[in-house]
Tab-separated table of C-alpha atoms in Angstrom:
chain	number	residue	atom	x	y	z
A	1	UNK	CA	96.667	148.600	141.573
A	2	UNK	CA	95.080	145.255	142.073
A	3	UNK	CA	91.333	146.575	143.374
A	4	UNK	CA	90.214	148.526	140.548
A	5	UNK	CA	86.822	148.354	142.046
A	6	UNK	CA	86.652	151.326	144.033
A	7	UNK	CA	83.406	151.508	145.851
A	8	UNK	CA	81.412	153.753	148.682
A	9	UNK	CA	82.556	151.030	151.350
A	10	UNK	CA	86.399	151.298	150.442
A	11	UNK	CA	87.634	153.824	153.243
A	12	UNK	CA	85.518	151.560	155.379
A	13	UNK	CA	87.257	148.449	154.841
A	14	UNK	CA	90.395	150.100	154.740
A	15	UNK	CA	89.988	151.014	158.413
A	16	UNK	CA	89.100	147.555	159.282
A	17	UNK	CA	92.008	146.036	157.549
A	18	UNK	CA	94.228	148.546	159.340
A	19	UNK	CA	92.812	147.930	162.447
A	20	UNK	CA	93.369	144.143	161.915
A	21	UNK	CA	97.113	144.151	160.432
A	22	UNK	CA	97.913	146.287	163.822
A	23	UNK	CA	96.451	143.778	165.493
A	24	UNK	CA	98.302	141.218	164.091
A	25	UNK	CA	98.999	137.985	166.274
A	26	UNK	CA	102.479	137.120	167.976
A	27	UNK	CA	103.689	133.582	168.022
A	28	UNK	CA	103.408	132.700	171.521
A	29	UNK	CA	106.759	131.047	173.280
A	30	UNK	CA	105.173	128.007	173.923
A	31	UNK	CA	104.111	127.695	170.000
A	32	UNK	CA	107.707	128.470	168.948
A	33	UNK	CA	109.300	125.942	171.561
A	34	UNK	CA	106.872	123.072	169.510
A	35	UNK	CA	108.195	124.164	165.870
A	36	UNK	CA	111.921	124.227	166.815
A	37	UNK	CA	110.859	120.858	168.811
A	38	UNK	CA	109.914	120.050	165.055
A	39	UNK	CA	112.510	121.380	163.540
A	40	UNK	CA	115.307	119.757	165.748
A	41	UNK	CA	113.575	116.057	164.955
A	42	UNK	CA	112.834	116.113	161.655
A	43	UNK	CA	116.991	117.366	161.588
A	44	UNK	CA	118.126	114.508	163.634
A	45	UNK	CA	116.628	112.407	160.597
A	46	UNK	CA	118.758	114.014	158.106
A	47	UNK	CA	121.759	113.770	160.615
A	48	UNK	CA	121.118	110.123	160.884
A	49	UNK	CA	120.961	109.761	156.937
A	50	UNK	CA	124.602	111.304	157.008
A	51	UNK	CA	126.117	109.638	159.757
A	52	UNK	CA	124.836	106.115	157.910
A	53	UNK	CA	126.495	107.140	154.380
A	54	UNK	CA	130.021	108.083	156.689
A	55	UNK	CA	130.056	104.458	158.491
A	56	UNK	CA	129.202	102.838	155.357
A	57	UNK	CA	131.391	105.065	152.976
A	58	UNK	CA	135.137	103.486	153.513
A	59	UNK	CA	133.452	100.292	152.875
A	60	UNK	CA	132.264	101.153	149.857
A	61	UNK	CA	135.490	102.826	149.084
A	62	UNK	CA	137.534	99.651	149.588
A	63	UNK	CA	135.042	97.504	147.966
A	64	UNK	CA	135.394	99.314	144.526
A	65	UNK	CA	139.141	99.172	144.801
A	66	UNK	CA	139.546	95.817	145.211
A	67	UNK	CA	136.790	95.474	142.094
A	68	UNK	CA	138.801	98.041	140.433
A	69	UNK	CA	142.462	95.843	140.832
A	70	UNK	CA	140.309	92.230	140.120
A	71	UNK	CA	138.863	93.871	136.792
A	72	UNK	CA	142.395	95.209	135.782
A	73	UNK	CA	144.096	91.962	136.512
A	74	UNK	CA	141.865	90.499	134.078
A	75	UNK	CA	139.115	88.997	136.758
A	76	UNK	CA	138.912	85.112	137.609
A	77	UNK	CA	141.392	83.937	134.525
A	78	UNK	CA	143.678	86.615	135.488
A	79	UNK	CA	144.412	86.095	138.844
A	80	UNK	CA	144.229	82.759	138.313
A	81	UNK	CA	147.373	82.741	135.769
A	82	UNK	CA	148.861	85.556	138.427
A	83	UNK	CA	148.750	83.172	141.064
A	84	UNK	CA	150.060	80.281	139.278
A	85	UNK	CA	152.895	82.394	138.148
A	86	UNK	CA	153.924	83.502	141.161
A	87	UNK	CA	153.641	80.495	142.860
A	88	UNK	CA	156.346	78.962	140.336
A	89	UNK	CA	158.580	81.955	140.611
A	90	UNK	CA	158.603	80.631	144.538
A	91	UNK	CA	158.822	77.008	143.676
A	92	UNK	CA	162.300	77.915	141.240
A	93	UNK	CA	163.760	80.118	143.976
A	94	UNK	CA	162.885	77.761	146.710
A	95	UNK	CA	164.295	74.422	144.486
A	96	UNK	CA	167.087	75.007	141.941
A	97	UNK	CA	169.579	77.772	143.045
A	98	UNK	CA	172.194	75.036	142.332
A	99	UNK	CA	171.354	74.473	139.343
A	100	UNK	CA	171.330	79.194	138.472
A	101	UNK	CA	174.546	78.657	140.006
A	102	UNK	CA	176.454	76.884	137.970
A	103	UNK	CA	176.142	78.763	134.942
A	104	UNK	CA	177.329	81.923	136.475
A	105	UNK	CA	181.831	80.977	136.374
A	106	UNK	CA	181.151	79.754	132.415
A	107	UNK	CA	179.211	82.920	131.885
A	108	UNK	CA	181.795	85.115	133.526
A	109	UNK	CA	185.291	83.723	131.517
A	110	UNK	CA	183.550	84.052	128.292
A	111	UNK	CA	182.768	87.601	128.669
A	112	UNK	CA	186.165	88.480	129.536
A	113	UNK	CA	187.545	86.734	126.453
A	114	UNK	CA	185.209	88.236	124.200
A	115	UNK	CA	185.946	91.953	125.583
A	116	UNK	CA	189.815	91.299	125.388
A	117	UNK	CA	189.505	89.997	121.677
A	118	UNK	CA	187.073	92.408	120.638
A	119	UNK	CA	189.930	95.416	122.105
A	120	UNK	CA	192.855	93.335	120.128
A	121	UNK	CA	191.278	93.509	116.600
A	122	UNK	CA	190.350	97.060	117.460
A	123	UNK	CA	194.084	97.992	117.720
A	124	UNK	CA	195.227	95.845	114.723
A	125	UNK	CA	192.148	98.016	112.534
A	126	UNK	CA	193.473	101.387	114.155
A	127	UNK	CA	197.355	100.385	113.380
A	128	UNK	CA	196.579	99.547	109.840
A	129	UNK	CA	194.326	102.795	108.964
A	130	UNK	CA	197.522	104.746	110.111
A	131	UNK	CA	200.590	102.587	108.611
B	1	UNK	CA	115.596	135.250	173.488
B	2	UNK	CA	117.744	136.126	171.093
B	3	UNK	CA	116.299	137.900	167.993
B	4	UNK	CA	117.102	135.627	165.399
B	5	UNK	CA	114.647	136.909	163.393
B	6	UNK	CA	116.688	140.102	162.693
B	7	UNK	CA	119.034	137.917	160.858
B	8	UNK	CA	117.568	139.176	157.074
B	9	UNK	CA	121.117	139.233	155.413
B	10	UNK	CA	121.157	135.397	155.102
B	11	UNK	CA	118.155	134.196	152.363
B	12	UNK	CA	115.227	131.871	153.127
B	13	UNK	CA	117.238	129.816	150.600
B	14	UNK	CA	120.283	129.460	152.161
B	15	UNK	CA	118.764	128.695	155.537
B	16	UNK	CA	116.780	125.657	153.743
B	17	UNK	CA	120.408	124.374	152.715
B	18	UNK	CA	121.826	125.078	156.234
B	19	UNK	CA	119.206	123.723	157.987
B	20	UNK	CA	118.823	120.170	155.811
B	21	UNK	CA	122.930	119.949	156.132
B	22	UNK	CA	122.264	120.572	159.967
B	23	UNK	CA	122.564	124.066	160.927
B	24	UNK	CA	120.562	124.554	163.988
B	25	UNK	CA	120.195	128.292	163.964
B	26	UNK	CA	118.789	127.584	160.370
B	27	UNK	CA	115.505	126.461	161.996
B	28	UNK	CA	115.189	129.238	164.508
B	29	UNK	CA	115.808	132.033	161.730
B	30	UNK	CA	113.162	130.682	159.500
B	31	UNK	CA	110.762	129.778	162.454
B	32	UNK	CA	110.776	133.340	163.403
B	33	UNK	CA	110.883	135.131	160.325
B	34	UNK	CA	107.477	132.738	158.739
B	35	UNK	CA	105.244	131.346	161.497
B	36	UNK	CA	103.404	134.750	162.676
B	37	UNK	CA	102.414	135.689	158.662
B	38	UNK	CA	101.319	132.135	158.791
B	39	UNK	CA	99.452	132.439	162.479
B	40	UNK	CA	97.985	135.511	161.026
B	41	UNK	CA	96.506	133.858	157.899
B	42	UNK	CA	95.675	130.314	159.883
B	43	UNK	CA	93.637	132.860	162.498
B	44	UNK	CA	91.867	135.024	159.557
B	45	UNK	CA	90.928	131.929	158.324
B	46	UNK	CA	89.639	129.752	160.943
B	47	UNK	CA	89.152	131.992	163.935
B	48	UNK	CA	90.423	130.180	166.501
B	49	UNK	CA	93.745	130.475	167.802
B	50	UNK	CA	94.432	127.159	169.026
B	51	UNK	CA	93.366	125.560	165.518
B	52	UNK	CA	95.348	128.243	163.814
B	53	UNK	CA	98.594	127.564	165.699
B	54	UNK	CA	98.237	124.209	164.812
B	55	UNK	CA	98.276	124.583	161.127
B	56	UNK	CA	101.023	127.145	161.982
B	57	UNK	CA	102.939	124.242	163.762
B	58	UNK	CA	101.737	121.650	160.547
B	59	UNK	CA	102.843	123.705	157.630
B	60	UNK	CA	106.420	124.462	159.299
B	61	UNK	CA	106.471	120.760	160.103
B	62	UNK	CA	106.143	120.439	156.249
B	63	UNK	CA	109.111	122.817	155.328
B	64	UNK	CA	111.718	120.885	157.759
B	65	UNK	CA	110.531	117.913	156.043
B	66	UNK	CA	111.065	119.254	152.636
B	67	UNK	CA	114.614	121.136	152.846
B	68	UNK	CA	116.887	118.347	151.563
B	69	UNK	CA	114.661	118.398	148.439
B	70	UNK	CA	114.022	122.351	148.402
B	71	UNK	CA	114.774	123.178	145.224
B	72	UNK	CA	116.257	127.152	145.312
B	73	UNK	CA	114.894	129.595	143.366
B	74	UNK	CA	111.567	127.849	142.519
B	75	UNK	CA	109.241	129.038	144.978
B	76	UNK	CA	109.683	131.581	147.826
B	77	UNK	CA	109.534	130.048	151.227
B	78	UNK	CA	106.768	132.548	152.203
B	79	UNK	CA	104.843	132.138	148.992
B	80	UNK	CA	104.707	127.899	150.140
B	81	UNK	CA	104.479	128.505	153.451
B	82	UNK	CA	101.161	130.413	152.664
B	83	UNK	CA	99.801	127.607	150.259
B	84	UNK	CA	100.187	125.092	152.778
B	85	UNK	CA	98.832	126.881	155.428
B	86	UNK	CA	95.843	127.979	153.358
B	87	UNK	CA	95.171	124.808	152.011
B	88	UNK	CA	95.425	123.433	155.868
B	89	UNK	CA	93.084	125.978	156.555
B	90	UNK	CA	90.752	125.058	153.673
B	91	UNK	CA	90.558	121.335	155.257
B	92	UNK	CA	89.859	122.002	158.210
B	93	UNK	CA	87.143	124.644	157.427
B	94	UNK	CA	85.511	121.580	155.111
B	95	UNK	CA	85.946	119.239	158.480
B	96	UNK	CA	83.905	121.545	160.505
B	97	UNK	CA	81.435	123.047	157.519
B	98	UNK	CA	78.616	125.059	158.904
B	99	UNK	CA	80.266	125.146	162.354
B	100	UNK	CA	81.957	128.205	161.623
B	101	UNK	CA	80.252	129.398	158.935
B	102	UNK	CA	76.864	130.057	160.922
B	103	UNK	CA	78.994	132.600	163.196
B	104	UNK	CA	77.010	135.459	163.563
B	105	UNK	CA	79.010	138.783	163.330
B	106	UNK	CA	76.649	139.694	167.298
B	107	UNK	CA	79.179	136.941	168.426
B	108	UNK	CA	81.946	138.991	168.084
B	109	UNK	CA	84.140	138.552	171.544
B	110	UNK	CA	83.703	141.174	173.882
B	111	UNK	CA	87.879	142.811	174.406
B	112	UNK	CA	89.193	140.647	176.724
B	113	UNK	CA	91.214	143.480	178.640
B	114	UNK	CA	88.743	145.518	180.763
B	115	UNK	CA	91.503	147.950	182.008
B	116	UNK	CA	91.311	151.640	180.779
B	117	UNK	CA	92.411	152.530	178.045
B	118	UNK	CA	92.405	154.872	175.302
B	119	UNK	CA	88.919	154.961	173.054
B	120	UNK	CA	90.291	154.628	170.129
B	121	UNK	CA	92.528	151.458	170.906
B	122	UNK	CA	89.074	149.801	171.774
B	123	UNK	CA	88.144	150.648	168.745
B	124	UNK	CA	90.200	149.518	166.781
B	125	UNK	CA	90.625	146.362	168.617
B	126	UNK	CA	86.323	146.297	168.359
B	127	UNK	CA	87.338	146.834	164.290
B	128	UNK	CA	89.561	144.491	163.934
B	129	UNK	CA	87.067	141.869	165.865
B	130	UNK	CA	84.263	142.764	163.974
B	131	UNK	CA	86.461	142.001	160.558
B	132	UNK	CA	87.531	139.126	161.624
B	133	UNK	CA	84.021	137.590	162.634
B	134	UNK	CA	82.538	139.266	159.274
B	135	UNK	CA	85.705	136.998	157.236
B	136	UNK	CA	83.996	133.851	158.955
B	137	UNK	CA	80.661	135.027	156.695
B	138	UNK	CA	82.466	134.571	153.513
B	139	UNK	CA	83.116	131.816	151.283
B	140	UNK	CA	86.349	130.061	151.907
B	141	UNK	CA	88.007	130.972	148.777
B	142	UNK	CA	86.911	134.704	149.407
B	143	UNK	CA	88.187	134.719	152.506
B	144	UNK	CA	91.712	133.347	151.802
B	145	UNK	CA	92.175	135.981	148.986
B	146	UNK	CA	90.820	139.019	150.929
B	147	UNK	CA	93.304	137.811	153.929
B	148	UNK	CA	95.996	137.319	151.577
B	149	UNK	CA	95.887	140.253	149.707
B	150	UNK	CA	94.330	142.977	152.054
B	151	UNK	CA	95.878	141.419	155.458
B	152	UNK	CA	99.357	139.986	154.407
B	153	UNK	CA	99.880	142.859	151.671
B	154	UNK	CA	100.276	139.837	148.994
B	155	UNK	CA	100.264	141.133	145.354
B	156	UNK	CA	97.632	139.587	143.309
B	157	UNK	CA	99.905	137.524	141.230
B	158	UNK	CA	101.095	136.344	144.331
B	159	UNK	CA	97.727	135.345	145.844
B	160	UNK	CA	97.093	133.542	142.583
B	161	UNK	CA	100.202	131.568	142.800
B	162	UNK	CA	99.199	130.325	146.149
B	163	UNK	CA	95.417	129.824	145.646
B	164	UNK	CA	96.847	128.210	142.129
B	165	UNK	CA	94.135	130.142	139.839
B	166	UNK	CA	94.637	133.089	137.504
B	167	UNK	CA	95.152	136.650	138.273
B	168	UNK	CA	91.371	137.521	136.882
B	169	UNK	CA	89.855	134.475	139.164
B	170	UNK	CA	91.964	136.609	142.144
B	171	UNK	CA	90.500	139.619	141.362
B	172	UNK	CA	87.037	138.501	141.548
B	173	UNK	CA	87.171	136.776	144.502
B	174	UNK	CA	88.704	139.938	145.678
B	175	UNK	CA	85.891	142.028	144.722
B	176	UNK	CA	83.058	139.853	146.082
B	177	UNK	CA	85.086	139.594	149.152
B	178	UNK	CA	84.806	142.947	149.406
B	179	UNK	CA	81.454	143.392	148.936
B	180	UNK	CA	80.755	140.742	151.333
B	181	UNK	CA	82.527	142.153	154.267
B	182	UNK	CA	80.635	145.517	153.300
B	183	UNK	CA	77.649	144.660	153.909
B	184	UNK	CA	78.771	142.277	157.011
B	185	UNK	CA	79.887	145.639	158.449
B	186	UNK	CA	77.400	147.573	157.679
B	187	UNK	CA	75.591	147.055	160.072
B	188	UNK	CA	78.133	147.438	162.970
B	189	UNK	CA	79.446	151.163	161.466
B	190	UNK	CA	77.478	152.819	163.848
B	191	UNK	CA	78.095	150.772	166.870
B	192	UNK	CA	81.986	150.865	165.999
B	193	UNK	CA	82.082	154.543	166.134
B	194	UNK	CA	83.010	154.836	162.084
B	195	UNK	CA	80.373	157.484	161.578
B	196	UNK	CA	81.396	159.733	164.277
């Protein structure tokens, strides 16, 4: 036990300190209606905290993905060369189907001749393994 | 009102977290549960309700502020509670030195209710006056031990955790405390009815 110091006044004190602790005071209404009046500002700071990270959050969140996708193409040089290539791939398409186009008959004939020839010596190899 | 203060399966810790993430029945749980041990020790301390409920009102102002940092399992709520309301205490004591301290223990406020009633409610309502004008006598530091420990049931290394000194420097305060209020009340035993 914490007192160790037991002296001819300690049933005397003992009465007064139970008399006191029964007599213990009761938070009146009007002192509990001020600390939740507390309580219920000091919270609307905090709310205001969170609703500020929400608003600002998707912006954030679209901000670093557009930093992400710059970065990865390689930042200013990158999407500089990306640009420039697509806007040749547009400038071909746009300009010289004519030109894509005349190829393709040439291209078309000399397939079929190869394939044919290619089947012919086949045959001839097959014919002379079994004669 | 509803008795939120029933409400003892949820932790003082968990109601910190609720209430900072904005739980408003956090608030009213804790407000309940804390501010009469801290009236209690604000009015052993000072004497005067009106100051006391104001450090009441000042220290719980300082736990809403502090729940988003409140670090669980650190400190009890109680145990900070009663360090900031003691230390309130302890500055407002040093704002009005000798004001209080001159209180007489004959100034001890006649019971307000002067309907009958049963003898030995008076008395112990005259008892529990008479302590609390004989506290006023002691030194500051005295006082906030003996209230802490004899009033509010504290353990000693509790008490020293709040007053922030050692276990020994608790127990001495205790036991000049003690002698203090002795001889304080000494002199009222007969009037009180304690040798009867």
């Amino acid at each position: 036990m914490a007192h160790s110091d037991k002296g001819p006044n300690e049933e005397m004190l003992d009465m007064f300190f139970d008399a006191s602790k029964a007599q213990e005071p009761v938070p009146g209404s009007d002192l509990m209606a001020r600390i939740l009046a507390d309580a219920s500002q000091v919270q609307a700071g905090f709310k205001h905290a969170t609703v500020a990270t929400a608003a600002t959050a998707p912006a954030r969140v679209t901000e670093n993905i557009l930093t992400r996708i710059f970065a990865v193409m390689g930042g200013w040089a990158g999407a500089s060369a990306l640009t420039a290539s697509i806007c040749i791939g547009v400038l071909y398409g746009a300009t010289a189907p004519d030109t894509v186009r005349s190829y393709l008959p040439t291209m078309s004939e000399q397939t079929a001749e190869l394939d044919y020839s290619y089947l012919g010596l086949l045959d001839e190899t097959v014919a002379d393994l079994e004669g | 009102m509803m008795p939120l203060d029933t409400n003892d399966d949820i932790s003082d810790d968990a109601l910190m977290v609720l209430f900072a993430n904005g739980d408003g029945q956090a608030a009213s749980v804790l407000a309940y549960r804390h501010t009469g041990r801290v009236l209690a020790l604000a009015l052993r301390m000072l004497g005067d309700q009106a100051e006391a409920e104001d450090v009441a009102q000042e220290a719980l102002m300082r736990l809403w502020k502090i729940a988003p940092d409140w670090r669980q399992g650190e400190a009890k709520v109680s145990t900070w509670l009663y360090r900031v309301a003691s230390n309130l205490c302890t500055d407002r004591l040093r704002k009005h030195s000798g004001k209080r301290a001159t209180e007489d223990i004959d100034n001890v406020a006649e019971p307000q209710d002067d309907s009958p009633s049963i003898e030995a409610d008076l008395i112990a309502r005259e008892r529990a006056d008479a302590l609390q004008a004989a506290l006023q006598t002691l030194p500051t530091r005295q006082r906030k031990a003996v209230s802490l420990r004899f009033l509010q049931e504290l353990a000693n290394p509790e008490v020293a955790e709040i007053m922030e000194i050692s276990v020994e420097a608790v127990e001495s305060l205790l036991s000049r405390g003690k002698r203090g209020l002795a001889q304080a009340l000494e002199a009222q035993r007969m009037e009180l009815g304690l040798d009867t």
